[in-house]
Amino acid sequence: MAERSGKFAGEDPFALARSWLAEAEASEINDPNAIALSTVDASGMPNARMVLLKDITDDAFIFYTNYESAKAQEIEQAQAAAFVMHWKSLRRQVRVRGTVVREDGPRADEYYASRSLKSRLGAWASKQSRPLKNRATLMAEVARVTAQHGTNPKRPPFWGGYRITPVEIEFWADGDFRLHDRYRWRRENPSQPWQIDRLNP
Ligand SMILES: Cc1cc2nc3c(=O)[nH]c(=O)nc-3n(C[C@H](O)[C@H](O)[C@H](O)COP(=O)(O)O)c2cc1C
């Protein structure tokens, strides 16, 4: 596609997403890797929340969470999710839709091990998305898991990654007079080649 150049150059949307994120890392005030993750519950009711994107591989986007959380239940039921990243400093967004599987092997162990001890223990202590009586109850749970797991906790079986394999990725950049630039990579399924289209703003 001859007219696609500059910030939209290249055929590989994963490389392009990595390059936009790298630019955002230099310009955002915090959390350039924050994504608004969207899921849908069993009744079809949508849901959204921020999580941190931890990896962009050659074929997937990976984030980490609690496998017993609301988002996890929604993901496992639908086996699909979407997310958007928006960088105010760059006036750009990236949208992704795809199928989701767990990332709970060595990659998840490695990422868990890279986190601070407090974060690792926090993952053990939090019953994410379930009601909490008060903060003291949570702190007591942190003390309990600290005594139980010590200074080298294993990754909890209920905590790990999700790998989103996209069927659609859209790159959007702000243009004058709201005439923004949009390019969409789309494929029927991950074994098909990408089709790239420019879209109206
Ligand atoms: C900037 C930001 C980053 C966050 N990153 C994560 C994350 O990486 N993983 C996670 O489980 N929750 C993260 N959270 C908390 C989630 O937004 C959410 O409160 C939590 O995961 C429970 O969501 P759920 O009840 O829909 O499962 C983050 C929140 C913010 C504001």
GROMACS .gro file of C-alpha atoms and ligand atoms in nm:
model
  232
    1MET     CA    1   0.000   0.000   0.000
    2ALA     CA    2   0.201   0.289  -0.138
    3GLU     CA    3   0.039   0.572   0.056
    4ARG     CA    4   0.098   0.414   0.396
    5SER     CA    5   0.424   0.560   0.524
    6GLY     CA    6   0.575   0.755   0.812
    7LYS     CA    7   0.432   0.644   1.145
    8PHE     CA    8   0.219   0.377   0.972
    9ALA     CA    9   0.504   0.221   0.772
   10GLY     CA   10   0.565  -0.154   0.768
   11GLU     CA   11   0.360  -0.468   0.709
   12ASP     CA   12   0.388  -0.630   1.054
   13PRO     CA   13   0.128  -0.488   1.297
   14PHE     CA   14   0.308  -0.636   1.600
   15ALA     CA   15   0.628  -0.452   1.507
   16LEU     CA   16   0.426  -0.135   1.451
   17ALA     CA   17   0.253  -0.169   1.790
   18ARG     CA   18   0.592  -0.220   1.959
   19SER     CA   19   0.730   0.087   1.786
   20TRP     CA   20   0.434   0.308   1.884
   21LEU     CA   21   0.457   0.182   2.243
   22ALA     CA   22   0.830   0.263   2.248
   23GLU     CA   23   0.750   0.618   2.137
   24ALA     CA   24   0.483   0.645   2.408
   25GLU     CA   25   0.732   0.525   2.670
   26ALA     CA   26   0.936   0.835   2.595
   27SER     CA   27   0.647   1.079   2.610
   28GLU     CA   28   0.374   0.956   2.850
   29ILE     CA   29   0.383   1.075   3.212
   30ASN     CA   30   0.312   0.722   3.340
   31ASP     CA   31   0.189   0.374   3.243
   32PRO     CA   32   0.235   0.402   2.864
   33ASN     CA   33   0.151   0.029   2.852
   34ALA     CA   34  -0.191   0.074   3.015
   35ILE     CA   35  -0.471  -0.080   2.808
   36ALA     CA   36  -0.848  -0.058   2.855
   37LEU     CA   37  -0.940  -0.425   2.842
   38SER     CA   38  -1.291  -0.503   2.732
   39THR     CA   39  -1.475  -0.829   2.795
   40VAL     CA   40  -1.833  -0.946   2.785
   41ASP     CA   41  -2.016  -1.146   3.050
   42ALA     CA   42  -2.238  -1.450   2.999
   43SER     CA   43  -2.547  -1.231   2.957
   44GLY     CA   44  -2.379  -1.018   2.690
   45MET     CA   45  -2.317  -0.722   2.920
   46PRO     CA   46  -1.985  -0.552   2.832
   47ASN     CA   47  -1.720  -0.471   3.092
   48ALA     CA   48  -1.396  -0.272   3.084
   49ARG     CA   49  -1.101  -0.200   3.308
   50MET     CA   50  -0.736  -0.097   3.277
   51VAL     CA   51  -0.456  -0.354   3.287
   52LEU     CA   52  -0.089  -0.332   3.194
   53LEU     CA   53   0.028  -0.481   2.867
   54LYS     CA   54   0.345  -0.674   2.950
   55ASP     CA   55   0.452  -0.817   2.618
   56ILE     CA   56   0.399  -0.781   2.246
   57THR     CA   57   0.533  -1.100   2.087
   58ASP     CA   58   0.544  -1.188   1.718
   59ASP     CA   59   0.183  -1.304   1.733
   60ALA     CA   60   0.015  -1.194   2.056
   61PHE     CA   61  -0.043  -0.932   2.326
   62ILE     CA   62   0.007  -1.050   2.686
   63PHE     CA   63  -0.114  -0.918   3.022
   64TYR     CA   64  -0.127  -1.069   3.371
   65THR     CA   65  -0.406  -1.102   3.622
   66ASN     CA   66  -0.594  -1.320   3.869
   67TYR     CA   67  -0.759  -1.624   3.705
   68GLU     CA   68  -1.051  -1.603   3.948
   69SER     CA   69  -1.126  -1.236   3.878
   70ALA     CA   70  -1.436  -1.112   3.700
   71LYS     CA   71  -1.236  -1.042   3.384
   72ALA     CA   72  -1.094  -1.395   3.387
   73GLN     CA   73  -1.439  -1.550   3.411
   74GLU     CA   74  -1.559  -1.333   3.127
   75ILE     CA   75  -1.255  -1.414   2.912
   76GLU     CA   76  -1.275  -1.788   2.974
   77GLN     CA   77  -1.643  -1.791   2.890
   78ALA     CA   78  -1.613  -1.590   2.566
   79GLN     CA   79  -1.253  -1.692   2.480
   80ALA     CA   80  -1.222  -1.345   2.330
   81ALA     CA   81  -1.147  -0.989   2.436
   82ALA     CA   82  -1.066  -0.646   2.299
   83PHE     CA   83  -0.851  -0.361   2.421
   84VAL     CA   84  -0.755  -0.008   2.335
   85MET     CA   85  -0.441   0.187   2.417
   86HIS     CA   86  -0.459   0.564   2.405
   87TRP     CA   87  -0.163   0.797   2.437
   88LYS     CA   88  -0.262   1.157   2.507
   89SER     CA   89   0.095   1.277   2.452
   90LEU     CA   90   0.101   1.130   2.100
   91ARG     CA   91  -0.270   1.166   2.022
   92ARG     CA   92  -0.278   0.809   1.898
   93GLN     CA   93  -0.468   0.491   1.973
   94VAL     CA   94  -0.429   0.122   1.897
   95ARG     CA   95  -0.730  -0.109   1.905
   96VAL     CA   96  -0.707  -0.487   1.923
   97ARG     CA   97  -0.971  -0.764   1.906
   98GLY     CA   98  -0.889  -1.129   1.931
   99THR     CA   99  -0.912  -1.472   2.082
  100VAL     CA  100  -0.763  -1.537   2.424
  101VAL     CA  101  -0.585  -1.827   2.589
  102ARG     CA  102  -0.397  -1.852   2.918
  103GLU     CA  103  -0.026  -1.781   2.931
  104ASP     CA  104   0.054  -1.994   3.235
  105GLY     CA  105   0.382  -2.164   3.146
  106PRO     CA  106   0.746  -2.063   3.192
  107ARG     CA  107   0.684  -1.713   3.052
  108ALA     CA  108   0.434  -1.644   3.330
  109ASP     CA  109   0.672  -1.789   3.593
  110GLU     CA  110   0.948  -1.566   3.463
  111TYR     CA  111   0.734  -1.254   3.468
  112TYR     CA  112   0.603  -1.335   3.817
  113ALA     CA  113   0.960  -1.384   3.941
  114SER     CA  114   1.060  -1.044   3.799
  115ARG     CA  115   0.806  -0.859   4.014
  116SER     CA  116   0.888  -0.706   4.351
  117LEU     CA  117   0.843  -0.936   4.652
  118LYS     CA  118   0.552  -0.723   4.776
  119SER     CA  119   0.378  -0.755   4.441
  120ARG     CA  120   0.437  -1.130   4.436
  121LEU     CA  121   0.289  -1.164   4.784
  122GLY     CA  122   0.008  -0.927   4.693
  123ALA     CA  123  -0.092  -1.163   4.413
  124TRP     CA  124  -0.121  -1.442   4.672
  125ALA     CA  125  -0.317  -1.222   4.914
  126SER     CA  126  -0.578  -1.067   4.687
  127LYS     CA  127  -0.900  -1.249   4.606
  128GLN     CA  128  -0.941  -1.016   4.314
  129SER     CA  129  -1.293  -0.897   4.230
  130ARG     CA  130  -1.453  -1.058   4.536
  131PRO     CA  131  -1.596  -0.850   4.823
  132LEU     CA  132  -1.350  -0.733   5.092
  133LYS     CA  133  -1.471  -0.645   5.441
  134ASN     CA  134  -1.205  -0.382   5.507
  135ARG     CA  135  -0.840  -0.298   5.437
  136ALA     CA  136  -0.730  -0.460   5.766
  137THR     CA  137  -0.859  -0.796   5.639
  138LEU     CA  138  -0.642  -0.761   5.328
  139MET     CA  139  -0.335  -0.662   5.531
  140ALA     CA  140  -0.389  -0.961   5.761
  141GLU     CA  141  -0.401  -1.183   5.453
  142VAL     CA  142  -0.075  -1.027   5.327
  143ALA     CA  143   0.085  -1.109   5.667
  144ARG     CA  144  -0.049  -1.464   5.651
  145VAL     CA  145   0.081  -1.537   5.299
  146THR     CA  146   0.415  -1.373   5.385
  147ALA     CA  147   0.456  -1.613   5.676
  148GLN     CA  148   0.346  -1.903   5.459
  149HIS     CA  149   0.546  -1.835   5.140
  150GLY     CA  150   0.848  -1.646   5.271
  151THR     CA  151   1.082  -1.449   5.047
  152ASN     CA  152   1.065  -1.666   4.736
  153PRO     CA  153   0.698  -1.733   4.666
  154LYS     CA  154   0.598  -1.951   4.372
  155ARG     CA  155   0.355  -1.811   4.116
  156PRO     CA  156   0.006  -1.872   4.254
  157PRO     CA  157  -0.191  -2.127   4.051
  158PHE     CA  158  -0.472  -1.871   4.030
  159TRP     CA  159  -0.252  -1.596   3.883
  160GLY     CA  160  -0.093  -1.570   3.538
  161GLY     CA  161  -0.113  -1.429   3.192
  162TYR     CA  162  -0.356  -1.409   2.907
  163ARG     CA  163  -0.242  -1.409   2.548
  164ILE     CA  164  -0.462  -1.219   2.303
  165THR     CA  165  -0.411  -1.335   1.945
  166PRO     CA  166  -0.561  -1.063   1.728
  167VAL     CA  167  -0.788  -1.092   1.429
  168GLU     CA  168  -0.805  -0.715   1.406
  169ILE     CA  169  -0.559  -0.437   1.493
  170GLU     CA  170  -0.628  -0.074   1.415
  171PHE     CA  171  -0.380   0.213   1.433
  172TRP     CA  172  -0.526   0.561   1.467
  173ALA     CA  173  -0.343   0.893   1.463
  174ASP     CA  174  -0.487   1.236   1.518
  175GLY     CA  175  -0.521   1.452   1.209
  176ASP     CA  176  -0.611   1.817   1.148
  177PHE     CA  177  -0.983   1.907   1.156
  178ARG     CA  178  -1.069   1.560   1.292
  179LEU     CA  179  -0.956   1.408   0.964
  180HIS     CA  180  -0.767   1.137   1.146
  181ASP     CA  181  -0.564   0.859   0.987
  182ARG     CA  182  -0.678   0.502   1.047
  183TYR     CA  183  -0.532   0.177   0.920
  184ARG     CA  184  -0.682  -0.160   1.003
  185TRP     CA  185  -0.513  -0.500   0.980
  186ARG     CA  186  -0.777  -0.771   0.964
  187ARG     CA  187  -0.778  -1.147   0.908
  188GLU     CA  188  -1.049  -1.410   0.934
  189ASN     CA  189  -0.839  -1.616   1.173
  190PRO     CA  190  -0.476  -1.624   1.285
  191SER     CA  191  -0.373  -1.869   1.012
  192GLN     CA  192  -0.491  -1.630   0.738
  193PRO     CA  193  -0.285  -1.342   0.595
  194TRP     CA  194  -0.362  -0.987   0.702
  195GLN     CA  195  -0.570  -0.760   0.489
  196ILE     CA  196  -0.482  -0.394   0.541
  197ASP     CA  197  -0.736  -0.117   0.484
  198ARG     CA  198  -0.734   0.256   0.529
  199LEU     CA  199  -1.056   0.363   0.702
  200ASN     CA  200  -1.254   0.681   0.708
  201PRO     CA  201  -1.206   0.878   1.028
  202LIG     C1  202  -0.331   0.179   3.518
  202LIG     C2  203  -0.389   0.051   3.576
  202LIG     C3  204  -0.322  -0.068   3.554
  202LIG     C4  205  -0.375  -0.188   3.603
  202LIG     N1  206  -0.309  -0.306   3.574
  202LIG     C5  207  -0.364  -0.423   3.611
  202LIG     C6  208  -0.305  -0.546   3.569
  202LIG     O1  209  -0.205  -0.549   3.496
  202LIG     N2  210  -0.365  -0.661   3.609
  202LIG     C7  211  -0.478  -0.662   3.686
  202LIG     O2  212  -0.527  -0.770   3.720
  202LIG     N3  213  -0.537  -0.547   3.726
  202LIG     C8  214  -0.482  -0.427   3.690
  202LIG     N4  215  -0.543  -0.309   3.727
  202LIG     C9  216  -0.667  -0.316   3.809
  202LIG    C10  217  -0.786  -0.344   3.714
  202LIG     O3  218  -0.824  -0.224   3.648
  202LIG    C11  219  -0.908  -0.401   3.789
  202LIG     O4  220  -0.944  -0.317   3.896
  202LIG    C12  221  -0.885  -0.541   3.844
  202LIG     O5  222  -0.804  -0.619   3.758
  202LIG    C13  223  -1.016  -0.614   3.868
  202LIG     O6  224  -1.090  -0.619   3.747
  202LIG     P1  225  -1.210  -0.725   3.725
  202LIG     O7  226  -1.288  -0.726   3.854
  202LIG     O8  227  -1.287  -0.674   3.610
  202LIG     O9  228  -1.147  -0.858   3.699
  202LIG    C14  229  -0.495  -0.188   3.680
  202LIG    C15  230  -0.559  -0.065   3.703
  202LIG    C16  231  -0.508   0.051   3.651
  202LIG    C17  232  -0.584   0.180   3.674
   0.00000   0.00000   0.00000
